[in-house]
């Protein structure tokens, strides 16, 4: 039996508009390409729950995969931040708030760098999209309040653990005071989303290709090839940005790119981006600043 013979079910959050038919502008420093780093700091329950794997999942407690992920918090994140400091790169730290009790000094180091802190759930050991509305609202408020309490500023942005949304997530984000989401990977420019309250929620582009988890873990790409992917994506987008302003994110997880042999290649890729930054060719920024710029460019009606 034919299920669909006309318009398909639609999310209703925004309308279709091709990238070739958009208003033109430049970013705040006059550049046409905005670039940011999304640095994912995550904590996982021991002996239960979800998590990326370096090898086949074992019966719990899965020591191999849990300890591989924990390497990122103990070693990899610190090595990545040393690299970011050497290149004077701003960063958006996408933060599981369970880290405030597990390794608070790591979060404090990110805040001391001046990184933007973005809500990323309490833990990546569970999905957000399976929660009932009241529980999902409680999670968003819990993460907002813990970041504000421990780091001094409430987050304006959100990335769901495992990019898992319910049908109400954009509504609940806007109602909890978040101004943008990184969950949607459908565009190379910020897109305003409709919510039930009438508050606008921005979708800031977040990459699922220039991202070490799908590329290195899922597709088993080598570290040097992932670094070249970053360079190639950047060079092509810099060319495309001559025609319209664009956003490029780079998604990193320190238990993956913080491994020494991968960090060596990541260093080469980020040096390439830093040279373009120094030449004034790009705006190296954070997703919160991109959201702010989009708000200024597109005032409310």
Coordinates of C-alpha atoms in Angstrom, one line a residue:
X1 CA 0.0 0.0 0.0
X2 CA 1.3 3.5 -0.9
X3 CA 2.0 5.5 2.2
X4 CA 2.8 8.9 0.8
X5 CA 1.4 10.4 -2.4
X6 CA 1.7 14.1 -1.6
X7 CA 3.5 16.4 0.8
X8 CA 5.5 14.5 3.4
X9 CA 5.3 15.0 7.2
X10 CA 7.3 18.2 8.0
X11 CA 8.8 19.5 11.2
X12 CA 7.4 23.0 10.7
X13 CA 10.4 24.6 12.3
X14 CA 11.6 26.5 9.2
X15 CA 10.9 26.7 5.5
X16 CA 13.0 25.5 2.6
X17 CA 15.3 28.1 1.1
X18 CA 18.3 27.3 -1.1
X19 CA 21.8 28.6 -0.1
X20 CA 21.9 30.5 -3.4
X21 CA 18.9 32.6 -2.5
X22 CA 19.9 34.3 0.8
X23 CA 20.6 37.9 1.9
X24 CA 24.2 38.8 1.6
X25 CA 26.4 40.1 4.5
X26 CA 29.8 39.9 6.1
X27 CA 30.7 38.7 9.6
X28 CA 31.7 41.2 12.3
X29 CA 35.3 41.3 11.4
X30 CA 34.5 41.8 7.7
X31 CA 35.3 38.1 6.8
X32 CA 32.9 35.9 4.8
X33 CA 33.7 32.6 6.6
X34 CA 33.1 32.0 10.3
X35 CA 35.0 29.1 11.8
X36 CA 34.7 27.6 15.3
X37 CA 35.9 24.6 17.3
X38 CA 33.3 22.4 19.1
X39 CA 35.3 20.7 21.9
X40 CA 33.1 17.9 23.3
X41 CA 33.9 17.1 27.0
X42 CA 31.8 14.1 28.1
X43 CA 31.5 11.8 31.1
X44 CA 30.0 8.3 31.0
X45 CA 28.5 6.0 33.7
X46 CA 30.7 3.1 34.7
X47 CA 29.1 -0.3 34.1
X48 CA 26.0 0.9 32.3
X49 CA 24.6 3.3 29.7
X50 CA 25.7 4.4 26.2
X51 CA 29.1 5.3 24.8
X52 CA 31.3 5.2 21.8
X53 CA 33.5 2.1 21.4
X54 CA 37.0 1.4 20.2
X55 CA 36.2 -2.3 20.2
X56 CA 33.2 -4.7 20.4
X57 CA 31.1 -3.9 23.4
X58 CA 31.7 -6.3 26.3
X59 CA 29.4 -7.4 29.1
X60 CA 29.3 -4.6 31.7
X61 CA 31.5 -3.4 33.2
X62 CA 33.0 -2.7 29.8
X63 CA 36.4 -1.6 31.1
X64 CA 38.0 -1.3 27.6
X65 CA 35.6 1.2 26.2
X66 CA 34.9 3.1 29.4
X67 CA 38.6 3.7 30.1
X68 CA 39.3 4.6 26.4
X69 CA 36.7 7.4 26.7
X70 CA 38.0 8.5 30.1
X71 CA 41.5 9.0 28.5
X72 CA 40.0 12.2 27.0
X73 CA 39.3 13.8 30.4
X74 CA 42.6 12.7 32.1
X75 CA 45.0 13.3 29.2
X76 CA 43.6 14.1 25.8
X77 CA 41.7 17.3 26.7
X78 CA 44.7 18.8 28.4
X79 CA 46.9 18.1 25.4
X80 CA 44.3 19.6 23.1
X81 CA 44.0 22.8 25.2
X82 CA 47.8 23.1 25.1
X83 CA 47.5 23.1 21.3
X84 CA 44.6 25.6 21.3
X85 CA 46.7 27.9 23.6
X86 CA 49.7 27.7 21.3
X87 CA 47.7 28.8 18.4
X88 CA 45.5 31.3 20.4
X89 CA 42.3 29.6 19.2
X90 CA 39.0 30.3 20.9
X91 CA 36.8 27.3 21.6
X92 CA 33.3 26.3 22.4
X93 CA 33.4 23.6 25.2
X94 CA 30.3 21.3 24.8
X95 CA 29.9 20.2 28.3
X96 CA 28.4 17.2 30.1
X97 CA 27.6 18.8 33.5
X98 CA 28.5 15.5 35.3
X99 CA 32.0 16.7 34.8
X100 CA 31.5 19.3 37.6
X101 CA 31.6 16.5 40.1
X102 CA 33.9 14.1 38.2
X103 CA 36.7 16.4 37.2
X104 CA 35.9 20.0 38.0
X105 CA 39.4 21.2 37.3
X106 CA 39.0 20.4 33.6
X107 CA 35.9 22.5 33.3
X108 CA 37.6 25.3 35.3
X109 CA 40.5 25.2 32.9
X110 CA 38.2 25.7 29.9
X111 CA 36.4 28.5 31.6
X112 CA 39.8 30.1 32.5
X113 CA 40.7 30.1 28.8
X114 CA 37.6 32.2 28.1
X115 CA 35.9 29.3 26.2
X116 CA 32.2 29.5 25.6
X117 CA 30.5 26.8 27.7
X118 CA 27.6 25.1 25.7
X119 CA 25.1 22.7 27.3
X120 CA 25.6 19.1 26.2
X121 CA 23.4 17.2 28.6
X122 CA 24.4 15.8 32.0
X123 CA 26.0 12.7 30.5
X124 CA 26.4 11.0 27.2
X125 CA 25.5 7.7 28.8
X126 CA 21.8 8.4 27.9
X127 CA 19.7 9.9 25.2
X128 CA 17.6 13.0 25.6
X129 CA 14.9 12.3 23.0
X130 CA 13.4 9.4 24.9
X131 CA 12.5 11.6 27.9
X132 CA 9.0 12.7 28.7
X133 CA 8.4 16.5 28.3
X134 CA 8.7 17.3 32.0
X135 CA 11.9 15.3 32.4
X136 CA 13.4 16.8 29.3
X137 CA 12.6 20.3 30.6
X138 CA 14.2 19.3 33.9
X139 CA 17.3 18.2 32.1
X140 CA 17.6 21.5 30.2
X141 CA 17.1 23.5 33.4
X142 CA 19.5 21.3 35.4
X143 CA 22.4 21.8 32.9
X144 CA 21.7 25.5 32.6
X145 CA 21.7 26.1 36.3
X146 CA 24.7 23.9 37.0
X147 CA 26.8 25.8 34.4
X148 CA 25.6 29.1 35.8
X149 CA 26.3 28.1 39.4
X150 CA 29.8 26.6 38.8
X151 CA 31.1 28.7 36.0
X152 CA 29.3 32.0 36.5
X153 CA 27.4 32.3 33.2
X154 CA 24.3 30.4 32.0
X155 CA 24.8 28.8 28.6
X156 CA 23.0 30.2 25.5
X157 CA 23.6 27.1 23.3
X158 CA 22.8 23.4 23.4
X159 CA 23.9 20.2 21.8
X160 CA 21.9 17.1 22.7
X161 CA 23.8 14.0 23.7
X162 CA 23.9 11.8 20.6
X163 CA 22.0 14.6 18.8
X164 CA 18.9 13.0 20.2
X165 CA 15.7 15.2 20.2
X166 CA 12.1 14.8 21.0
X167 CA 9.4 16.5 18.9
X168 CA 9.4 19.3 21.5
X169 CA 13.1 19.9 22.1
X170 CA 13.3 23.3 20.2
X171 CA 10.3 24.5 22.1
X172 CA 11.7 23.4 25.5
X173 CA 15.1 25.0 24.7
X174 CA 13.6 28.3 23.9
X175 CA 11.4 28.2 27.0
X176 CA 14.5 27.4 29.2
X177 CA 16.3 30.5 27.9
X178 CA 18.6 28.9 25.4
X179 CA 19.1 31.0 22.2
X180 CA 20.6 28.4 19.8
X181 CA 20.9 24.7 19.1
X182 CA 23.7 22.8 17.4
X183 CA 21.6 19.7 16.8
X184 CA 20.7 20.3 13.1
X185 CA 23.3 19.8 10.4
X186 CA 21.1 20.9 7.5
X187 CA 22.8 24.2 6.4
X188 CA 26.0 26.2 6.2
X189 CA 24.3 29.4 7.6
X190 CA 22.4 30.0 10.8
X191 CA 18.7 29.3 10.4
X192 CA 15.9 30.8 12.6
X193 CA 13.6 28.1 14.0
X194 CA 9.9 28.5 15.0
X195 CA 8.9 27.5 18.5
X196 CA 5.5 27.2 20.2
X197 CA 6.1 30.2 22.5
X198 CA 7.0 32.5 19.6
X199 CA 10.6 32.9 20.8
X200 CA 13.1 32.4 18.1
X201 CA 15.7 29.6 18.4
X202 CA 18.7 29.7 16.1
X203 CA 20.1 26.7 14.5
X204 CA 23.9 27.3 14.3
X205 CA 25.6 24.8 11.8
X206 CA 27.3 21.9 13.6
X207 CA 29.2 19.4 11.5
X208 CA 28.5 15.7 11.3
X209 CA 31.2 15.2 8.6
X210 CA 34.0 17.4 9.9
X211 CA 33.6 15.5 13.2
X212 CA 36.0 12.9 14.6
X213 CA 33.3 10.5 15.9
X214 CA 31.5 9.6 12.6
X215 CA 34.7 9.9 10.6
X216 CA 37.3 8.1 12.8
X217 CA 35.1 5.8 14.9
X218 CA 32.3 5.0 12.5
X219 CA 34.1 5.2 9.2
X220 CA 37.5 4.2 10.6
X221 CA 39.3 7.1 9.0
X222 CA 43.0 7.6 9.8
X223 CA 44.1 10.6 11.9
X224 CA 46.1 12.1 9.0
X225 CA 43.1 11.7 6.6
X226 CA 40.8 13.4 9.1
X227 CA 43.2 16.3 9.4
X228 CA 43.3 16.6 5.6
X229 CA 39.5 16.5 5.6
X230 CA 39.5 19.6 7.8
X231 CA 41.9 21.3 5.5
X232 CA 40.1 20.4 2.3
X233 CA 36.7 21.4 3.8
X234 CA 38.1 24.7 4.9
X235 CA 39.7 25.5 1.6
X236 CA 36.6 24.7 -0.3
X237 CA 34.3 26.7 2.0
X238 CA 36.7 29.6 1.9
X239 CA 36.2 29.6 -1.9
X240 CA 32.5 29.2 -1.6
X241 CA 32.3 32.1 0.9
X242 CA 33.2 34.5 -1.8
X243 CA 29.6 34.2 -3.0
X244 CA 27.8 34.1 0.4
X245 CA 28.8 34.2 4.1
X246 CA 29.2 30.7 5.6
X247 CA 29.8 28.9 8.9
X248 CA 32.3 26.0 9.3
X249 CA 32.5 24.0 12.6
X250 CA 35.1 21.4 13.6
X251 CA 33.8 18.9 16.1
X252 CA 36.4 17.3 18.3
X253 CA 36.4 14.7 21.1
X254 CA 39.6 14.6 23.2
X255 CA 39.5 10.8 23.7
X256 CA 39.8 10.6 19.9
X257 CA 41.9 13.5 18.6
X258 CA 43.8 13.8 21.9
X259 CA 45.5 10.5 21.2
X260 CA 49.2 11.6 20.5
X261 CA 49.4 10.3 16.9
X262 CA 46.2 11.9 16.0
X263 CA 47.0 15.2 17.8
X264 CA 50.1 15.5 15.6
X265 CA 47.9 15.6 12.5
X266 CA 45.3 17.8 14.1
X267 CA 48.1 20.3 14.9
X268 CA 48.8 20.6 11.2
X269 CA 45.2 21.2 10.3
X270 CA 44.6 23.8 13.0
X271 CA 47.8 25.6 12.0
X272 CA 46.4 25.9 8.5
X273 CA 43.2 27.5 10.0
X274 CA 45.2 29.8 12.3
X275 CA 47.3 31.1 9.4
X276 CA 44.1 32.1 7.6
X277 CA 42.9 33.7 10.8
X278 CA 46.1 35.7 11.1
X279 CA 45.8 36.8 7.5
X280 CA 42.3 38.2 8.2
X281 CA 40.6 35.7 5.8
X282 CA 38.2 34.2 8.3
X283 CA 36.4 35.0 11.5
X284 CA 37.6 32.4 14.1
X285 CA 34.9 32.6 16.7
X286 CA 32.4 30.6 18.8
X287 CA 28.8 29.5 18.0
X288 CA 27.5 31.9 20.6
X289 CA 29.1 34.8 18.8
X290 CA 27.7 33.5 15.5
X291 CA 24.2 33.4 17.1
X292 CA 24.7 36.9 18.3
X293 CA 25.7 38.1 14.9
X294 CA 22.7 36.4 13.3
X295 CA 20.4 38.1 15.7
X296 CA 21.9 41.5 14.8
X297 CA 21.5 40.8 11.1
X298 CA 17.9 39.5 11.4
X299 CA 16.0 41.6 13.9
X300 CA 12.6 40.3 15.1
X301 CA 9.6 41.5 13.1

